[in-house]
Structure formats: structure tokens, C-alpha cells
mmCIF file of C-alpha atoms and ligand atoms in Angstrom:
data_model
loop_
_atom_site.group_PDB
_atom_site.id
_atom_site.type_symbol
_atom_site.label_atom_id
_atom_site.label_comp_id
_atom_site.label_asym_id
_atom_site.label_seq_id
_atom_site.Cartn_x
_atom_site.Cartn_y
_atom_site.Cartn_z
ATOM 1 C CA UNK A 178 17.679 -87.807 -93.946
ATOM 2 C CA UNK A 179 17.113 -85.116 -91.387
ATOM 3 C CA UNK A 180 13.775 -83.820 -90.234
ATOM 4 C CA UNK A 181 13.550 -80.321 -88.892
ATOM 5 C CA UNK A 182 11.215 -79.186 -86.206
ATOM 6 C CA UNK A 183 11.310 -75.456 -85.932
ATOM 7 C CA UNK A 184 10.992 -74.201 -82.375
ATOM 8 C CA UNK A 185 10.410 -77.722 -81.203
ATOM 9 C CA UNK A 186 12.733 -77.666 -78.234
ATOM 10 C CA UNK A 187 10.905 -77.973 -74.911
ATOM 11 C CA UNK A 188 13.799 -76.383 -73.121
ATOM 12 C CA UNK A 189 14.684 -73.264 -75.023
ATOM 13 C CA UNK A 190 12.223 -73.205 -77.883
ATOM 14 C CA UNK A 191 15.001 -73.572 -80.375
ATOM 15 C CA UNK A 192 15.090 -75.417 -83.627
ATOM 16 C CA UNK A 193 15.307 -79.143 -83.388
ATOM 17 C CA UNK A 194 16.429 -81.612 -85.919
ATOM 18 C CA UNK A 195 15.603 -85.258 -85.864
ATOM 19 C CA UNK A 196 18.192 -87.700 -86.965
ATOM 20 C CA UNK A 197 19.054 -91.281 -86.544
ATOM 21 C CA UNK A 198 22.010 -92.876 -84.920
ATOM 22 C CA UNK A 199 22.147 -96.545 -85.610
ATOM 23 C CA UNK A 200 18.550 -97.549 -84.974
ATOM 24 C CA UNK A 201 17.751 -94.857 -82.470
ATOM 25 C CA UNK A 202 15.961 -91.711 -83.513
ATOM 26 C CA UNK A 203 16.742 -88.634 -81.558
ATOM 27 C CA UNK A 204 15.799 -85.013 -81.631
ATOM 28 C CA UNK A 205 18.514 -82.544 -80.915
ATOM 29 C CA UNK A 206 18.293 -78.849 -80.421
ATOM 30 C CA UNK A 207 20.619 -76.640 -82.353
ATOM 31 C CA UNK A 208 20.657 -73.907 -79.768
ATOM 32 C CA UNK A 209 21.101 -75.727 -76.490
ATOM 33 C CA UNK A 210 22.024 -79.216 -77.684
ATOM 34 C CA UNK A 211 19.199 -80.631 -75.664
ATOM 35 C CA UNK A 212 18.719 -84.114 -76.937
ATOM 36 C CA UNK A 213 16.106 -86.727 -76.443
ATOM 37 C CA UNK A 214 15.115 -89.921 -78.053
ATOM 38 C CA UNK A 215 12.022 -89.947 -80.140
ATOM 39 C CA UNK A 216 9.909 -92.564 -81.740
ATOM 40 C CA UNK A 217 10.700 -93.396 -85.281
ATOM 41 C CA UNK A 218 9.185 -90.702 -87.385
ATOM 42 C CA UNK A 219 10.216 -90.797 -90.961
ATOM 43 C CA UNK A 220 11.227 -94.352 -91.253
ATOM 44 C CA UNK A 221 9.819 -96.093 -94.276
ATOM 45 C CA UNK A 222 7.597 -98.949 -93.390
ATOM 46 C CA UNK A 223 9.386 -102.181 -93.568
ATOM 47 C CA UNK A 224 7.199 -105.179 -93.695
ATOM 48 C CA UNK A 225 8.737 -108.522 -93.169
ATOM 49 C CA UNK A 226 8.743 -110.479 -96.321
ATOM 50 C CA UNK A 227 7.051 -113.728 -95.731
ATOM 51 C CA UNK A 228 8.753 -116.089 -98.018
ATOM 52 C CA UNK A 229 6.781 -118.873 -99.543
ATOM 53 C CA UNK A 230 3.294 -117.598 -98.897
ATOM 54 C CA UNK A 231 2.697 -116.489 -102.415
ATOM 55 C CA UNK A 232 4.658 -118.424 -104.922
ATOM 56 C CA UNK A 233 4.389 -117.783 -108.559
ATOM 57 C CA UNK A 234 4.306 -121.065 -110.266
ATOM 58 C CA UNK A 235 6.240 -121.187 -113.546
ATOM 59 C CA UNK A 236 4.097 -124.068 -114.735
ATOM 60 C CA UNK A 237 0.882 -123.079 -116.388
HETATM 61 ZN ZN1 ZN B 1360 16.947 -76.058 -76.990
#
């Protein structure tokens, strides 16, 4: 999944796309290849599954 930021480059004002490499999000400019790390933007929220807190009991 790639997020585009049109004219989002601080250096040349070019178009920037945001992509992920391993667990690091980065924004890279198409025009000048200026690249910087960004905070996670489009990552779906992952909540740790706490096992055992809510157990459905088969017995009724
Ligand atoms: Zn640029």
C-alpha cells in the first residue's frame, strides 16, 4: 500500500510517496529522491490480543 503526498517534498516541492520498508515508514520524493522517515500513517491499528480475559464458556 502506497500513500501519495502530492507536492509534499520539503526540498523540491515534488510528489512524495509513503511506503514501508520492513517496519519503517518512509516518505520518498519522486523528483529528487529525498527520503525521510515518517511516523506510521496508514497502518491499521493492531491491538494486542489479551488472551484469557474474556473466555466464552461452553457450559451453560
Ligand atoms: Zn523532492
